[in-house]
Amino acid sequence: MNIKNKENILLGGVVLGLVGIVVNCIRIRKVDEKVNYLGEHVDTNFTEFSSKYNTCVDLQDERYQDITNDMEEVKNEVIVCYDHIETLSKQLDKSDKKQVEV
């Protein structure tokens, strides 16, 4: 082989190596862009999901508190009704005793 062929082969190898490096850099840049794009969407989707989930949990807590408060009110009304029934029953007993005495 003569020297010119060796130089051409070496030059071709260097050029192909540089082309390979450039192509890999372009591929890496595209992959990085895709990863960043997906990362932003994942963050956005997770943030939206988290926000909606927290809102749902808050609504469930409010409903539970409302139901608990309603049950407490009903319990208090039942107690008042029971007390009233007891009072009426005592009054009825007293009136029955008075009628029996007369």
N, C-alpha and C. Protein backbone atom coordinates (compact mmCIF):
# COMPACT_ATOMS: atom_id res chain seq x y z
N MET A 1 0.84 -1.17 0.00
CA MET A 1 0.00 0.00 0.00
C MET A 1 0.89 1.24 0.00
N ASN A 2 0.43 2.18 -0.79
CA ASN A 2 1.26 3.37 -0.78
C ASN A 2 0.79 4.33 0.31
N ILE A 3 1.53 5.33 0.52
CA ILE A 3 1.30 6.26 1.64
C ILE A 3 0.00 7.04 1.43
N LYS A 4 -0.32 7.38 0.19
CA LYS A 4 -1.54 8.14 -0.07
C LYS A 4 -2.75 7.33 0.32
N ASN A 5 -2.76 6.06 0.01
CA ASN A 5 -3.90 5.21 0.38
C ASN A 5 -4.04 5.13 1.91
N LYS A 6 -2.91 5.02 2.60
CA LYS A 6 -2.95 4.96 4.06
C LYS A 6 -3.49 6.27 4.62
N GLU A 7 -3.06 7.38 4.04
CA GLU A 7 -3.54 8.69 4.50
C GLU A 7 -5.04 8.83 4.23
N ASN A 8 -5.47 8.38 3.05
CA ASN A 8 -6.89 8.45 2.72
C ASN A 8 -7.72 7.55 3.65
N ILE A 9 -7.19 6.39 3.94
CA ILE A 9 -7.90 5.47 4.85
C ILE A 9 -7.97 6.09 6.25
N LEU A 10 -6.88 6.66 6.73
CA LEU A 10 -6.87 7.29 8.04
C LEU A 10 -7.81 8.50 8.07
N LEU A 11 -7.75 9.30 7.00
CA LEU A 11 -8.62 10.47 6.92
C LEU A 11 -10.08 10.05 6.89
N GLY A 12 -10.38 9.00 6.12
CA GLY A 12 -11.75 8.48 6.06
C GLY A 12 -12.19 7.97 7.43
N GLY A 13 -11.29 7.30 8.14
CA GLY A 13 -11.61 6.81 9.49
C GLY A 13 -11.89 7.94 10.45
N VAL A 14 -11.07 9.00 10.36
CA VAL A 14 -11.27 10.16 11.23
C VAL A 14 -12.60 10.84 10.90
N VAL A 15 -12.89 11.00 9.60
CA VAL A 15 -14.15 11.63 9.19
C VAL A 15 -15.33 10.79 9.66
N LEU A 16 -15.27 9.46 9.45
CA LEU A 16 -16.36 8.60 9.91
C LEU A 16 -16.51 8.66 11.44
N GLY A 17 -15.41 8.71 12.14
CA GLY A 17 -15.46 8.83 13.60
C GLY A 17 -16.14 10.12 14.02
N LEU A 18 -15.76 11.23 13.36
CA LEU A 18 -16.38 12.52 13.69
C LEU A 18 -17.87 12.53 13.35
N VAL A 19 -18.21 11.94 12.20
CA VAL A 19 -19.63 11.84 11.82
C VAL A 19 -20.39 11.02 12.86
N GLY A 20 -19.80 9.93 13.32
CA GLY A 20 -20.42 9.11 14.35
C GLY A 20 -20.64 9.89 15.64
N ILE A 21 -19.63 10.68 16.02
CA ILE A 21 -19.74 11.49 17.23
C ILE A 21 -20.87 12.51 17.09
N VAL A 22 -20.93 13.17 15.95
CA VAL A 22 -21.98 14.17 15.71
C VAL A 22 -23.35 13.51 15.74
N VAL A 23 -23.49 12.36 15.07
CA VAL A 23 -24.77 11.65 15.05
C VAL A 23 -25.17 11.25 16.48
N ASN A 24 -24.23 10.74 17.25
CA ASN A 24 -24.53 10.36 18.64
C ASN A 24 -24.93 11.57 19.48
N CYS A 25 -24.25 12.69 19.26
CA CYS A 25 -24.61 13.91 19.99
C CYS A 25 -26.04 14.34 19.65
N ILE A 26 -26.40 14.26 18.37
CA ILE A 26 -27.75 14.62 17.95
C ILE A 26 -28.77 13.66 18.59
N ARG A 27 -28.45 12.37 18.58
CA ARG A 27 -29.35 11.39 19.19
C ARG A 27 -29.50 11.64 20.69
N ILE A 28 -28.39 11.91 21.35
CA ILE A 28 -28.43 12.17 22.79
C ILE A 28 -29.27 13.41 23.08
N ARG A 29 -29.11 14.45 22.26
CA ARG A 29 -29.89 15.67 22.44
C ARG A 29 -31.37 15.38 22.28
N LYS A 30 -31.74 14.61 21.25
CA LYS A 30 -33.14 14.26 21.03
C LYS A 30 -33.69 13.45 22.19
N VAL A 31 -32.92 12.50 22.67
CA VAL A 31 -33.35 11.68 23.81
C VAL A 31 -33.53 12.57 25.04
N ASP A 32 -32.59 13.48 25.27
CA ASP A 32 -32.71 14.39 26.41
C ASP A 32 -33.97 15.25 26.31
N GLU A 33 -34.24 15.74 25.09
CA GLU A 33 -35.45 16.55 24.89
C GLU A 33 -36.70 15.73 25.18
N LYS A 34 -36.73 14.48 24.69
CA LYS A 34 -37.88 13.62 24.95
C LYS A 34 -38.03 13.32 26.43
N VAL A 35 -36.92 13.05 27.10
CA VAL A 35 -36.96 12.77 28.54
C VAL A 35 -37.47 14.00 29.29
N ASN A 36 -36.97 15.17 28.94
CA ASN A 36 -37.43 16.40 29.60
C ASN A 36 -38.91 16.64 29.34
N TYR A 37 -39.34 16.44 28.09
CA TYR A 37 -40.75 16.61 27.72
C TYR A 37 -41.63 15.66 28.53
N LEU A 38 -41.22 14.39 28.57
CA LEU A 38 -42.00 13.41 29.34
C LEU A 38 -41.97 13.72 30.83
N GLY A 39 -40.80 14.15 31.31
CA GLY A 39 -40.69 14.50 32.73
C GLY A 39 -41.62 15.64 33.10
N GLU A 40 -41.70 16.65 32.24
CA GLU A 40 -42.61 17.77 32.50
C GLU A 40 -44.06 17.29 32.52
N HIS A 41 -44.41 16.42 31.56
CA HIS A 41 -45.79 15.93 31.51
C HIS A 41 -46.10 15.03 32.70
N VAL A 42 -45.14 14.22 33.09
CA VAL A 42 -45.36 13.36 34.26
C VAL A 42 -45.55 14.24 35.50
N ASP A 43 -44.70 15.25 35.66
CA ASP A 43 -44.85 16.16 36.80
C ASP A 43 -46.20 16.86 36.76
N THR A 44 -46.58 17.35 35.58
CA THR A 44 -47.86 18.04 35.44
C THR A 44 -49.01 17.09 35.74
N ASN A 45 -48.97 15.89 35.16
CA ASN A 45 -50.05 14.93 35.39
C ASN A 45 -50.12 14.52 36.85
N PHE A 46 -48.96 14.30 37.48
CA PHE A 46 -48.96 13.92 38.89
C PHE A 46 -49.49 15.06 39.74
N THR A 47 -49.09 16.29 39.42
CA THR A 47 -49.57 17.44 40.18
C THR A 47 -51.08 17.57 40.04
N GLU A 48 -51.60 17.40 38.82
CA GLU A 48 -53.05 17.47 38.61
C GLU A 48 -53.75 16.36 39.37
N PHE A 49 -53.22 15.14 39.27
CA PHE A 49 -53.81 14.01 39.97
C PHE A 49 -53.80 14.25 41.48
N SER A 50 -52.66 14.69 41.98
CA SER A 50 -52.52 14.93 43.41
C SER A 50 -53.51 15.99 43.88
N SER A 51 -53.64 17.05 43.10
CA SER A 51 -54.56 18.12 43.45
C SER A 51 -56.00 17.62 43.46
N LYS A 52 -56.38 16.87 42.42
CA LYS A 52 -57.75 16.33 42.36
C LYS A 52 -58.00 15.33 43.48
N TYR A 53 -57.00 14.50 43.77
CA TYR A 53 -57.14 13.52 44.85
C TYR A 53 -57.32 14.22 46.19
N ASN A 54 -56.50 15.24 46.44
CA ASN A 54 -56.60 15.98 47.70
C ASN A 54 -57.95 16.68 47.81
N THR A 55 -58.44 17.23 46.69
CA THR A 55 -59.76 17.85 46.69
C THR A 55 -60.83 16.83 47.03
N CYS A 56 -60.73 15.65 46.44
CA CYS A 56 -61.69 14.58 46.71
C CYS A 56 -61.64 14.17 48.18
N VAL A 57 -60.45 14.03 48.72
CA VAL A 57 -60.31 13.66 50.14
C VAL A 57 -60.90 14.75 51.02
N ASP A 58 -60.65 16.01 50.68
CA ASP A 58 -61.22 17.11 51.46
C ASP A 58 -62.74 17.09 51.42
N LEU A 59 -63.30 16.82 50.23
CA LEU A 59 -64.76 16.74 50.11
C LEU A 59 -65.31 15.59 50.95
N GLN A 60 -64.63 14.45 50.93
CA GLN A 60 -65.07 13.32 51.73
C GLN A 60 -65.01 13.66 53.21
N ASP A 61 -63.95 14.36 53.63
CA ASP A 61 -63.85 14.78 55.03
C ASP A 61 -65.00 15.71 55.40
N GLU A 62 -65.31 16.66 54.51
CA GLU A 62 -66.42 17.59 54.77
C GLU A 62 -67.73 16.82 54.88
N ARG A 63 -67.96 15.88 53.97
CA ARG A 63 -69.19 15.09 54.02
C ARG A 63 -69.26 14.29 55.32
N TYR A 64 -68.15 13.69 55.70
CA TYR A 64 -68.11 12.92 56.95
C TYR A 64 -68.42 13.82 58.14
N GLN A 65 -67.82 15.02 58.16
CA GLN A 65 -68.10 15.96 59.25
C GLN A 65 -69.56 16.39 59.25
N ASP A 66 -70.11 16.64 58.06
CA ASP A 66 -71.52 17.00 57.97
C ASP A 66 -72.42 15.88 58.51
N ILE A 67 -72.12 14.66 58.11
CA ILE A 67 -72.91 13.52 58.58
C ILE A 67 -72.74 13.35 60.09
N THR A 68 -71.52 13.50 60.58
CA THR A 68 -71.27 13.39 62.02
C THR A 68 -72.03 14.46 62.78
N ASN A 69 -72.01 15.68 62.27
CA ASN A 69 -72.75 16.78 62.91
C ASN A 69 -74.26 16.51 62.89
N ASP A 70 -74.76 16.04 61.75
CA ASP A 70 -76.18 15.71 61.65
C ASP A 70 -76.56 14.62 62.64
N MET A 71 -75.71 13.61 62.75
CA MET A 71 -75.99 12.52 63.69
C MET A 71 -75.97 13.04 65.13
N GLU A 72 -75.09 13.95 65.42
CA GLU A 72 -75.02 14.54 66.77
C GLU A 72 -76.30 15.33 67.06
N GLU A 73 -76.77 16.08 66.07
CA GLU A 73 -78.02 16.84 66.24
C GLU A 73 -79.20 15.90 66.46
N VAL A 74 -79.26 14.83 65.69
CA VAL A 74 -80.35 13.86 65.84
C VAL A 74 -80.27 13.22 67.23
N LYS A 75 -79.08 12.87 67.66
CA LYS A 75 -78.90 12.28 68.99
C LYS A 75 -79.41 13.24 70.07
N ASN A 76 -79.06 14.51 69.93
CA ASN A 76 -79.50 15.51 70.91
C ASN A 76 -81.02 15.66 70.89
N GLU A 77 -81.61 15.63 69.70
CA GLU A 77 -83.07 15.72 69.60
C GLU A 77 -83.74 14.50 70.23
N VAL A 78 -83.16 13.33 70.03
CA VAL A 78 -83.70 12.12 70.64
C VAL A 78 -83.62 12.22 72.16
N ILE A 79 -82.53 12.73 72.67
CA ILE A 79 -82.38 12.90 74.13
C ILE A 79 -83.43 13.86 74.66
N VAL A 80 -83.64 14.97 73.94
CA VAL A 80 -84.65 15.94 74.36
C VAL A 80 -86.03 15.30 74.34
N CYS A 81 -86.32 14.55 73.28
CA CYS A 81 -87.62 13.86 73.18
C CYS A 81 -87.79 12.85 74.30
N TYR A 82 -86.75 12.12 74.59
CA TYR A 82 -86.81 11.13 75.67
C TYR A 82 -87.07 11.81 77.01
N ASP A 83 -86.34 12.91 77.25
CA ASP A 83 -86.55 13.67 78.49
C ASP A 83 -87.99 14.17 78.57
N HIS A 84 -88.51 14.66 77.46
CA HIS A 84 -89.88 15.15 77.43
C HIS A 84 -90.87 14.01 77.71
N ILE A 85 -90.63 12.86 77.13
CA ILE A 85 -91.49 11.69 77.35
C ILE A 85 -91.44 11.28 78.82
N GLU A 86 -90.25 11.31 79.39
CA GLU A 86 -90.10 10.98 80.82
C GLU A 86 -90.89 11.95 81.69
N THR A 87 -90.77 13.23 81.36
CA THR A 87 -91.49 14.25 82.11
C THR A 87 -93.00 14.05 81.99
N LEU A 88 -93.45 13.80 80.78
CA LEU A 88 -94.88 13.56 80.58
C LEU A 88 -95.35 12.31 81.30
N SER A 89 -94.50 11.29 81.27
CA SER A 89 -94.85 10.05 81.95
C SER A 89 -94.97 10.28 83.46
N LYS A 90 -94.06 11.04 84.03
CA LYS A 90 -94.12 11.35 85.46
C LYS A 90 -95.39 12.15 85.79
N GLN A 91 -95.69 13.11 84.92
CA GLN A 91 -96.88 13.92 85.13
C GLN A 91 -98.14 13.06 85.03
N LEU A 92 -98.12 12.13 84.09
CA LEU A 92 -99.27 11.24 83.93
C LEU A 92 -99.41 10.35 85.16
N ASP A 93 -98.31 9.85 85.66
CA ASP A 93 -98.34 9.04 86.88
C ASP A 93 -98.90 9.84 88.04
N LYS A 94 -98.50 11.09 88.20
CA LYS A 94 -98.97 11.95 89.28
C LYS A 94 -100.47 12.19 89.13
N SER A 95 -100.91 12.45 87.88
CA SER A 95 -102.33 12.71 87.68
C SER A 95 -103.15 11.46 87.92
N ASP A 96 -102.61 10.28 87.56
CA ASP A 96 -103.30 9.02 87.82
C ASP A 96 -103.43 8.80 89.33
N LYS A 97 -102.41 9.10 90.09
CA LYS A 97 -102.44 8.93 91.55
C LYS A 97 -103.47 9.87 92.16
N LYS A 98 -103.53 11.11 91.64
CA LYS A 98 -104.49 12.08 92.17
C LYS A 98 -105.91 11.61 91.89
N GLN A 99 -106.12 11.06 90.73
CA GLN A 99 -107.49 10.60 90.38
C GLN A 99 -107.89 9.41 91.25
N VAL A 100 -106.91 8.57 91.54
CA VAL A 100 -107.20 7.41 92.37
C VAL A 100 -107.53 7.85 93.78
N GLU A 101 -106.87 8.88 94.29
CA GLU A 101 -107.11 9.37 95.65
C GLU A 101 -108.47 10.02 95.77
N VAL A 102 -108.91 10.66 94.73
CA VAL A 102 -110.17 11.38 94.80
C VAL A 102 -111.31 10.45 94.77
